[in-house]
CSV table of N, CA and C in Angstrom, one decimal:
chain,number,residue,atom,x,y,z
A,25,MET,N,-35.8,-79.4,27.5
A,25,MET,CA,-34.9,-79.0,26.4
A,25,MET,C,-35.8,-78.6,25.2
A,26,ASN,N,-35.5,-77.4,24.6
A,26,ASN,CA,-36.2,-76.9,23.5
A,26,ASN,C,-35.4,-77.3,22.2
A,27,LEU,N,-36.0,-78.3,21.6
A,27,LEU,CA,-35.3,-78.9,20.4
A,27,LEU,C,-35.3,-77.9,19.2
A,28,ALA,N,-36.2,-76.9,19.2
A,28,ALA,CA,-36.2,-76.0,18.1
A,28,ALA,C,-34.9,-75.1,18.1
A,29,GLN,N,-34.1,-75.1,19.2
A,29,GLN,CA,-32.9,-74.4,19.3
A,29,GLN,C,-31.7,-75.2,18.8
A,30,LEU,N,-31.9,-76.5,18.6
A,30,LEU,CA,-30.8,-77.4,18.2
A,30,LEU,C,-30.1,-76.9,16.9
A,31,PRO,N,-30.7,-76.5,15.8
A,31,PRO,CA,-30.0,-76.0,14.7
A,31,PRO,C,-29.1,-74.8,15.0
A,32,ARG,N,-29.6,-73.9,15.8
A,32,ARG,CA,-28.9,-72.7,16.2
A,32,ARG,C,-27.6,-73.1,17.0
A,33,LEU,N,-27.8,-74.1,17.9
A,33,LEU,CA,-26.7,-74.6,18.7
A,33,LEU,C,-25.6,-75.2,17.8
A,34,ALA,N,-26.1,-76.0,16.8
A,34,ALA,CA,-25.2,-76.7,15.9
A,34,ALA,C,-24.4,-75.6,15.1
A,35,GLU,N,-25.0,-74.5,14.7
A,35,GLU,CA,-24.3,-73.5,14.0
A,35,GLU,C,-23.2,-72.8,14.9
A,36,ILE,N,-23.5,-72.6,16.1
A,36,ILE,CA,-22.5,-72.0,17.1
A,36,ILE,C,-21.3,-73.0,17.2
A,37,VAL,N,-21.6,-74.2,17.4
A,37,VAL,CA,-20.5,-75.2,17.5
A,37,VAL,C,-19.7,-75.3,16.3
A,38,ALA,N,-20.4,-75.3,15.1
A,38,ALA,CA,-19.7,-75.4,13.8
A,38,ALA,C,-18.8,-74.2,13.6
A,39,ARG,N,-19.2,-73.0,14.0
A,39,ARG,CA,-18.4,-71.8,13.9
A,39,ARG,C,-17.2,-71.9,14.8
A,40,ALA,N,-17.4,-72.3,16.0
A,40,ALA,CA,-16.3,-72.4,17.0
A,40,ALA,C,-15.3,-73.5,16.6
A,41,ALA,N,-15.8,-74.5,16.0
A,41,ALA,CA,-14.9,-75.6,15.5
A,41,ALA,C,-14.3,-75.3,14.1
A,42,LEU,N,-14.7,-74.2,13.5
A,42,LEU,CA,-14.3,-73.9,12.2
A,42,LEU,C,-14.6,-75.0,11.2
A,43,ARG,N,-15.7,-75.6,11.4
A,43,ARG,CA,-16.1,-76.7,10.5
A,43,ARG,C,-17.6,-76.5,10.1
A,44,PRO,N,-17.8,-76.5,8.8
A,44,PRO,CA,-19.2,-76.3,8.3
A,44,PRO,C,-20.1,-77.5,8.6
A,45,ILE,N,-21.3,-77.3,8.7
A,45,ILE,CA,-22.3,-78.4,8.9
A,45,ILE,C,-22.6,-78.9,7.5
A,46,PRO,N,-22.4,-80.2,7.2
A,46,PRO,CA,-22.8,-80.7,5.9
A,46,PRO,C,-24.2,-80.5,5.6
A,47,VAL,N,-24.6,-80.0,4.4
A,47,VAL,CA,-25.9,-79.7,4.0
A,47,VAL,C,-26.9,-80.9,4.2
A,48,GLY,N,-26.4,-82.1,4.1
A,48,GLY,CA,-27.3,-83.2,4.2
A,48,GLY,C,-27.3,-83.8,5.6
A,49,LYS,N,-26.7,-83.2,6.6
A,49,LYS,CA,-26.6,-83.7,8.0
A,49,LYS,C,-28.0,-83.7,8.5
A,50,ALA,N,-28.3,-84.9,9.1
A,50,ALA,CA,-29.7,-85.1,9.7
A,50,ALA,C,-30.0,-83.9,10.7
A,51,ILE,N,-31.2,-83.5,10.6
A,51,ILE,CA,-31.8,-82.5,11.5
A,51,ILE,C,-31.3,-81.1,11.3
A,52,VAL,N,-30.0,-80.9,11.4
A,52,VAL,CA,-29.4,-79.5,11.4
A,52,VAL,C,-28.8,-79.1,10.0
A,53,GLY,N,-28.6,-80.0,9.1
A,53,GLY,CA,-28.1,-79.6,7.8
A,53,GLY,C,-29.2,-78.8,7.0
A,54,ALA,N,-28.7,-78.0,6.1
A,54,ALA,CA,-29.6,-77.1,5.4
A,54,ALA,C,-30.6,-77.9,4.5
A,55,ASN,N,-30.2,-79.1,4.1
A,55,ASN,CA,-31.2,-79.9,3.2
A,55,ASN,C,-31.8,-81.0,4.0
A,56,ALA,N,-31.7,-81.0,5.3
A,56,ALA,CA,-32.2,-82.2,6.0
A,56,ALA,C,-33.7,-82.5,5.8
A,57,PHE,N,-34.5,-81.5,5.6
A,57,PHE,CA,-35.9,-81.7,5.4
A,57,PHE,C,-36.3,-81.2,4.0
A,58,THR,N,-35.4,-81.3,3.0
A,58,THR,CA,-35.6,-80.9,1.6
A,58,THR,C,-35.9,-82.2,0.8
A,59,HIS,N,-36.9,-82.2,0.0
A,59,HIS,CA,-37.3,-83.3,-0.8
A,59,HIS,C,-37.5,-83.0,-2.2
A,60,GLU,N,-37.0,-83.8,-3.1
A,60,GLU,CA,-37.1,-83.6,-4.6
A,60,GLU,C,-37.7,-84.8,-5.2
A,61,SER,N,-37.4,-86.0,-4.8
A,61,SER,CA,-37.8,-87.2,-5.5
A,61,SER,C,-39.4,-87.3,-5.6
A,62,GLY,N,-39.9,-87.6,-6.7
A,62,GLY,CA,-41.3,-87.7,-7.0
A,62,GLY,C,-42.0,-88.6,-6.0
A,63,ILE,N,-41.5,-89.8,-5.8
A,63,ILE,CA,-42.1,-90.8,-4.9
A,63,ILE,C,-42.1,-90.3,-3.4
A,64,HIS,N,-41.0,-89.6,-3.0
A,64,HIS,CA,-40.9,-89.1,-1.7
A,64,HIS,C,-42.0,-88.0,-1.5
A,65,VAL,N,-42.1,-87.1,-2.4
A,65,VAL,CA,-43.0,-86.0,-2.3
A,65,VAL,C,-44.4,-86.5,-2.3
A,66,ASP,N,-44.7,-87.4,-3.1
A,66,ASP,CA,-46.1,-88.0,-3.2
A,66,ASP,C,-46.4,-88.6,-1.8
A,67,GLY,N,-45.5,-89.4,-1.3
A,67,GLY,CA,-45.7,-90.0,0.1
A,67,GLY,C,-45.8,-89.0,1.2
A,68,LEU,N,-45.0,-87.9,1.1
A,68,LEU,CA,-45.1,-86.9,2.1
A,68,LEU,C,-46.5,-86.2,2.1
A,69,GLN,N,-47.0,-86.0,0.9
A,69,GLN,CA,-48.3,-85.3,0.7
A,69,GLN,C,-49.4,-86.1,1.3
A,70,LYS,N,-49.2,-87.4,1.2
A,70,LYS,CA,-50.3,-88.3,1.8
A,70,LYS,C,-50.1,-88.6,3.3
A,71,ASP,N,-48.9,-88.7,3.7
A,71,ASP,CA,-48.6,-89.0,5.1
A,71,ASP,C,-47.1,-88.6,5.4
A,72,PRO,N,-46.9,-87.4,6.0
A,72,PRO,CA,-45.5,-87.0,6.2
A,72,PRO,C,-44.6,-88.0,6.9
A,73,SER,N,-45.1,-88.8,7.8
A,73,SER,CA,-44.3,-89.8,8.5
A,73,SER,C,-43.7,-90.9,7.6
A,74,THR,N,-44.2,-90.9,6.3
A,74,THR,CA,-43.7,-91.9,5.3
A,74,THR,C,-42.2,-91.7,5.1
A,75,TYR,N,-41.7,-90.4,5.0
A,75,TYR,CA,-40.3,-90.2,4.8
A,75,TYR,C,-39.7,-89.3,5.8
A,76,GLU,N,-40.4,-88.9,6.8
A,76,GLU,CA,-39.9,-88.0,7.9
A,76,GLU,C,-40.4,-88.6,9.2
A,77,GLU,N,-39.5,-89.4,9.8
A,77,GLU,CA,-39.8,-89.9,11.2
A,77,GLU,C,-40.0,-88.8,12.2
A,78,LEU,N,-39.2,-87.8,12.0
A,78,LEU,CA,-39.2,-86.6,12.9
A,78,LEU,C,-39.8,-85.4,12.2
A,79,SER,N,-40.7,-84.7,12.8
A,79,SER,CA,-41.3,-83.5,12.2
A,79,SER,C,-40.3,-82.4,12.1
A,80,PRO,N,-40.1,-81.7,11.0
A,80,PRO,CA,-39.2,-80.5,10.9
A,80,PRO,C,-39.6,-79.5,11.9
A,81,GLN,N,-40.8,-79.3,12.2
A,81,GLN,CA,-41.3,-78.2,13.1
A,81,GLN,C,-40.7,-78.5,14.6
A,82,THR,N,-40.5,-79.7,14.9
A,82,THR,CA,-39.9,-80.0,16.2
A,82,THR,C,-38.6,-79.3,16.4
A,83,PHE,N,-37.9,-79.1,15.3
A,83,PHE,CA,-36.6,-78.5,15.4
A,83,PHE,C,-36.5,-77.1,14.8
A,84,GLY,N,-37.7,-76.5,14.8
A,84,GLY,CA,-37.8,-75.1,14.3
A,84,GLY,C,-37.5,-75.0,12.8
A,85,ARG,N,-37.7,-76.1,12.1
A,85,ARG,CA,-37.4,-76.2,10.6
A,85,ARG,C,-38.7,-76.3,9.8
A,86,VAL,N,-38.6,-76.2,8.5
A,86,VAL,CA,-39.8,-76.4,7.7
A,86,VAL,C,-39.4,-77.4,6.6
A,87,ARG,N,-40.4,-78.1,6.1
A,87,ARG,CA,-40.2,-79.0,5.0
A,87,ARG,C,-40.1,-78.2,3.8
A,88,GLU,N,-39.2,-78.6,2.9
A,88,GLU,CA,-39.0,-77.8,1.7
A,88,GLU,C,-39.1,-78.8,0.5
A,89,ILE,N,-39.9,-78.5,-0.5
A,89,ILE,CA,-40.0,-79.3,-1.7
A,89,ILE,C,-39.3,-78.5,-2.8
A,90,VAL,N,-38.4,-79.1,-3.5
A,90,VAL,CA,-37.7,-78.5,-4.6
A,90,VAL,C,-38.0,-79.2,-5.9
A,91,LEU,N,-38.0,-78.5,-7.0
A,91,LEU,CA,-38.2,-79.1,-8.3
A,91,LEU,C,-36.9,-79.3,-9.0
A,92,GLY,N,-36.7,-80.6,-9.4
A,92,GLY,CA,-35.5,-80.9,-10.1
A,92,GLY,C,-35.6,-82.1,-11.0
A,93,LYS,N,-34.5,-82.7,-11.3
A,93,LYS,CA,-34.5,-83.8,-12.3
A,93,LYS,C,-35.2,-85.1,-11.7
A,94,HIS,N,-35.4,-85.2,-10.4
A,94,HIS,CA,-36.0,-86.4,-9.8
A,94,HIS,C,-37.5,-86.1,-9.5
A,95,SER,N,-38.0,-84.9,-9.7
A,95,SER,CA,-39.3,-84.5,-9.4
A,95,SER,C,-40.4,-85.3,-10.2
A,96,GLY,N,-41.6,-85.4,-9.6
A,96,GLY,CA,-42.7,-86.1,-10.2
A,96,GLY,C,-43.9,-85.2,-10.3
A,97,ILE,N,-44.9,-85.7,-10.8
A,97,ILE,CA,-46.2,-85.0,-11.0
A,97,ILE,C,-46.7,-84.4,-9.7
A,98,ALA,N,-46.6,-85.2,-8.6
A,98,ALA,CA,-47.0,-84.7,-7.3
A,98,ALA,C,-46.3,-83.4,-6.9
A,99,SER,N,-45.0,-83.3,-7.2
A,99,SER,CA,-44.2,-82.1,-6.9
A,99,SER,C,-44.7,-80.9,-7.7
A,100,VAL,N,-44.9,-81.2,-9.0
A,100,VAL,CA,-45.4,-80.1,-9.9
A,100,VAL,C,-46.8,-79.6,-9.5
A,101,ALA,N,-47.6,-80.6,-9.2
A,101,ALA,CA,-49.0,-80.2,-8.8
A,101,ALA,C,-49.0,-79.4,-7.5
A,102,GLY,N,-48.2,-79.8,-6.5
A,102,GLY,CA,-48.1,-79.1,-5.3
A,102,GLY,C,-47.6,-77.7,-5.4
A,103,ALA,N,-46.5,-77.5,-6.3
A,103,ALA,CA,-45.9,-76.2,-6.5
A,103,ALA,C,-46.9,-75.3,-7.2
A,104,LEU,N,-47.6,-75.9,-8.2
A,104,LEU,CA,-48.6,-75.1,-9.0
A,104,LEU,C,-49.7,-74.6,-8.0
A,105,LYS,N,-50.2,-75.6,-7.2
A,105,LYS,CA,-51.2,-75.3,-6.2
A,105,LYS,C,-50.8,-74.1,-5.3
A,106,SER,N,-49.6,-74.1,-4.9
A,106,SER,CA,-49.1,-73.1,-4.0
A,106,SER,C,-49.1,-71.7,-4.6
A,107,LEU,N,-49.1,-71.7,-6.0
A,107,LEU,CA,-49.2,-70.5,-6.7
A,107,LEU,C,-50.6,-70.1,-7.1
A,108,GLY,N,-51.6,-70.9,-6.7
A,108,GLY,CA,-53.0,-70.7,-7.0
A,108,GLY,C,-53.3,-71.1,-8.5
A,109,LEU,N,-52.4,-72.0,-9.0
A,109,LEU,CA,-52.6,-72.5,-10.4
A,109,LEU,C,-53.0,-73.9,-10.4
A,110,SER,N,-53.7,-74.3,-11.5
A,110,SER,CA,-54.0,-75.7,-11.6
A,110,SER,C,-53.8,-76.1,-13.1
A,111,ALA,N,-53.6,-77.3,-13.3
A,111,ALA,CA,-53.4,-77.8,-14.7
A,111,ALA,C,-53.9,-79.2,-14.8
A,112,ASP,N,-54.3,-79.6,-16.0
A,112,ASP,CA,-54.7,-81.0,-16.3
A,112,ASP,C,-53.4,-81.8,-16.4
A,113,LYS,N,-53.6,-83.1,-16.4
A,113,LYS,CA,-52.4,-84.0,-16.4
A,113,LYS,C,-51.5,-83.8,-17.6
A,114,VAL,N,-52.0,-83.5,-18.8
A,114,VAL,CA,-51.2,-83.3,-20.0
A,114,VAL,C,-50.3,-82.1,-19.8
A,115,ARG,N,-50.9,-81.0,-19.2
A,115,ARG,CA,-50.1,-79.8,-19.0
A,115,ARG,C,-49.1,-80.0,-17.9
A,116,MET,N,-49.5,-80.7,-16.8
A,116,MET,CA,-48.5,-81.0,-15.8
A,116,MET,C,-47.4,-81.8,-16.3
A,117,GLN,N,-47.6,-82.8,-17.1
A,117,GLN,CA,-46.6,-83.6,-17.7
A,117,GLN,C,-45.6,-82.8,-18.5
A,118,SER,N,-46.2,-81.8,-19.3
A,118,SER,CA,-45.4,-80.9,-20.1
A,118,SER,C,-44.5,-80.1,-19.2
A,119,VAL,N,-45.0,-79.5,-18.1
A,119,VAL,CA,-44.2,-78.7,-17.2
A,119,VAL,C,-43.2,-79.6,-16.5
A,120,LEU,N,-43.5,-80.8,-16.2
A,120,LEU,CA,-42.6,-81.7,-15.5
A,120,LEU,C,-41.4,-82.0,-16.5
A,121,ILE,N,-41.6,-82.3,-17.7
A,121,ILE,CA,-40.6,-82.5,-18.7
A,121,ILE,C,-39.6,-81.3,-18.7
A,122,GLN,N,-40.2,-80.1,-18.8
A,122,GLN,CA,-39.4,-78.9,-18.8
A,122,GLN,C,-38.6,-78.7,-17.5
A,123,VAL,N,-39.2,-79.0,-16.4
A,123,VAL,CA,-38.5,-78.9,-15.1
A,123,VAL,C,-37.3,-79.9,-15.1
A,124,ARG,N,-37.5,-81.1,-15.5
A,124,ARG,CA,-36.4,-82.1,-15.5
A,124,ARG,C,-35.3,-81.7,-16.5
A,125,GLN,N,-35.7,-81.2,-17.7
A,125,GLN,CA,-34.7,-80.8,-18.7
A,125,GLN,C,-33.8,-79.7,-18.2
A,126,ARG,N,-34.5,-78.6,-17.6
A,126,ARG,CA,-33.7,-77.5,-17.1
A,126,ARG,C,-32.8,-77.8,-16.0
A,127,SER,N,-33.3,-78.6,-15.1
A,127,SER,CA,-32.6,-79.0,-13.9
A,127,SER,C,-31.3,-79.8,-14.3
A,128,MET,N,-31.4,-80.7,-15.3
A,128,MET,CA,-30.3,-81.5,-15.8
A,128,MET,C,-29.3,-80.6,-16.5
A,129,GLN,N,-29.8,-79.7,-17.3
A,129,GLN,CA,-29.0,-78.8,-18.1
A,129,GLN,C,-28.2,-77.8,-17.2
A,130,ALA,N,-29.0,-77.2,-16.2
A,130,ALA,CA,-28.4,-76.2,-15.3
A,130,ALA,C,-27.7,-76.8,-14.1
A,131,LYS,N,-27.9,-78.1,-13.9
A,131,LYS,CA,-27.3,-78.8,-12.7
A,131,LYS,C,-27.7,-78.1,-11.4
A,132,ARG,N,-29.0,-77.8,-11.3
A,132,ARG,CA,-29.5,-77.2,-10.0
A,132,ARG,C,-31.0,-77.4,-10.0
A,133,VAL,N,-31.7,-77.0,-8.9
A,133,VAL,CA,-33.1,-77.0,-8.9
A,133,VAL,C,-33.7,-75.9,-9.7
A,134,VAL,N,-34.9,-76.0,-10.0
A,134,VAL,CA,-35.6,-75.0,-10.8
A,134,VAL,C,-36.2,-73.9,-9.9
A,135,SER,N,-36.1,-72.7,-10.4
A,135,SER,CA,-36.7,-71.5,-9.6
A,135,SER,C,-38.1,-71.4,-9.9
A,136,SER,N,-38.8,-70.5,-9.1
A,136,SER,CA,-40.2,-70.3,-9.2
A,136,SER,C,-40.5,-69.5,-10.5
A,137,ASP,N,-39.6,-68.6,-10.9
A,137,ASP,CA,-39.7,-67.9,-12.2
A,137,ASP,C,-39.7,-68.9,-13.4
A,138,GLU,N,-38.8,-69.9,-13.3
A,138,GLU,CA,-38.7,-70.9,-14.3
A,138,GLU,C,-39.9,-71.7,-14.4
A,139,LEU,N,-40.5,-72.1,-13.2
A,139,LEU,CA,-41.7,-72.9,-13.2
A,139,LEU,C,-42.8,-72.1,-13.8
A,140,LEU,N,-43.0,-70.9,-13.5
A,140,LEU,CA,-44.0,-70.1,-14.2
A,140,LEU,C,-43.8,-70.0,-15.7
A,141,ASP,N,-42.6,-69.9,-16.1
A,141,ASP,CA,-42.3,-69.8,-17.5
A,141,ASP,C,-42.7,-71.1,-18.2
A,142,PHE,N,-42.4,-72.2,-17.6
A,142,PHE,CA,-42.8,-73.6,-18.1
A,142,PHE,C,-44.3,-73.7,-18.2
A,143,TYR,N,-45.0,-73.2,-17.1
A,143,TYR,CA,-46.4,-73.3,-17.1
A,143,TYR,C,-47.0,-72.5,-18.2
A,144,ARG,N,-46.5,-71.3,-18.4
A,144,ARG,CA,-47.0,-70.5,-19.5
A,144,ARG,C,-46.8,-71.1,-20.9
A,145,ARG,N,-45.6,-71.7,-21.1
A,145,ARG,CA,-45.3,-72.4,-22.3
A,145,ARG,C,-46.2,-73.6,-22.6
A,146,ALA,N,-46.6,-74.2,-21.5
A,146,ALA,CA,-47.4,-75.4,-21.6
A,146,ALA,C,-48.9,-75.1,-21.9
A,147,GLY,N,-49.3,-73.9,-21.9
A,147,GLY,CA,-50.7,-73.6,-22.1
A,147,GLY,C,-51.1,-72.2,-21.7
A,148,ASP,N,-52.4,-72.1,-21.3
A,148,ASP,CA,-53.0,-70.8,-20.9
A,148,ASP,C,-52.2,-70.1,-19.8
A,149,THR,N,-52.1,-68.8,-19.9
A,149,THR,CA,-51.3,-68.0,-18.9
A,149,THR,C,-52.2,-67.4,-17.9
A,150,SER,N,-53.5,-67.7,-17.9
A,150,SER,CA,-54.4,-67.2,-16.8
A,150,SER,C,-54.1,-67.8,-15.5
A,151,ARG,N,-54.1,-66.9,-14.5
A,151,ARG,CA,-53.8,-67.3,-13.1
A,151,ARG,C,-54.9,-66.9,-12.2
A,152,SER,N,-55.2,-67.8,-11.3
A,152,SER,CA,-56.3,-67.5,-10.3
A,152,SER,C,-55.9,-66.6,-9.2
A,153,MET,N,-54.6,-66.6,-8.9
A,153,MET,CA,-54.0,-65.8,-7.8
A,153,MET,C,-52.6,-65.3,-8.2
A,154,HIS,N,-52.2,-64.2,-7.6
A,154,HIS,CA,-50.9,-63.7,-7.9
A,154,HIS,C,-50.0,-63.8,-6.7
A,155,THR,N,-49.8,-65.0,-6.3
A,155,THR,CA,-49.0,-65.3,-5.1
A,155,THR,C,-47.7,-65.9,-5.4
A,156,PRO,N,-46.6,-65.3,-4.9
A,156,PRO,CA,-45.3,-65.9,-5.2
A,156,PRO,C,-45.1,-67.3,-4.8
A,157,LEU,N,-44.3,-68.1,-5.5
A,157,LEU,CA,-44.1,-69.5,-5.2
A,157,LEU,C,-43.3,-69.6,-4.0
A,158,GLU,N,-43.7,-70.4,-3.0
A,158,GLU,CA,-42.9,-70.7,-1.9
A,158,GLU,C,-42.6,-72.2,-2.0
A,159,MET,N,-41.3,-72.5,-2.3
A,159,MET,CA,-41.0,-73.8,-2.5
A,159,MET,C,-41.0,-74.7,-1.3
A,160,ASN,N,-41.3,-74.1,-0.1
A,160,ASN,CA,-41.5,-74.9,1.1
A,160,ASN,C,-43.0,-75.0,1.4
A,161,TYR,N,-43.7,-75.3,0.3
A,161,TYR,CA,-45.2,-75.4,0.5
A,161,TYR,C,-45.5,-76.6,1.4
A,162,ASP,N,-46.5,-76.5,2.1
A,162,ASP,CA,-46.9,-77.5,3.1
A,162,ASP,C,-47.5,-78.7,2.4
A,163,CYS,N,-46.9,-79.8,2.6
A,163,CYS,CA,-47.3,-81.1,2.0
A,163,CYS,C,-48.3,-81.8,2.9
A,164,ALA,N,-48.5,-81.4,4.1
A,164,ALA,CA,-49.3,-82.1,5.0
A,164,ALA,C,-50.8,-81.9,4.7
C-alpha cells in the first residue's frame, strides 16, 4: 500500500460523502503537520520525532512551520534562515514581538512579507540572499 496516496483517497471520500475533512484531522487534515508553538518547533528542529511520531513524507505531506501568537525564537530563527537572513538575539526578539502582536491583532498567521517588514523594522535591511520565504522550511 502506498501511504503517500492516503490524503488523495481521503479527499475523494470526503467529496463523495459531501463532508469536508477537518483541517486538524490526523494525517489527512490540511494542518496535520503544521506547527506554530515555540516549544514544538524547537523540539522538531532538534528531533522531528519529538512531536511527530509519523513522518509527513510517509504520507506525501510536508512539515509546515507557521508564525503566529504562539511562536518562539526557534520559529523566527528558522524562518529567517530560510530567507538567507540572520539576526542576533535582540533583533530576533524584536521580530518575535511584532509577529505575536500582528498575529493576535489580525487573528491569523503572519505572512512572509510581514516577516520581512518586521525584520527591516528591527534593524539592518541588508540580506545575504533574495530567496522567497517558504513557511514549510525543513526543520530536520
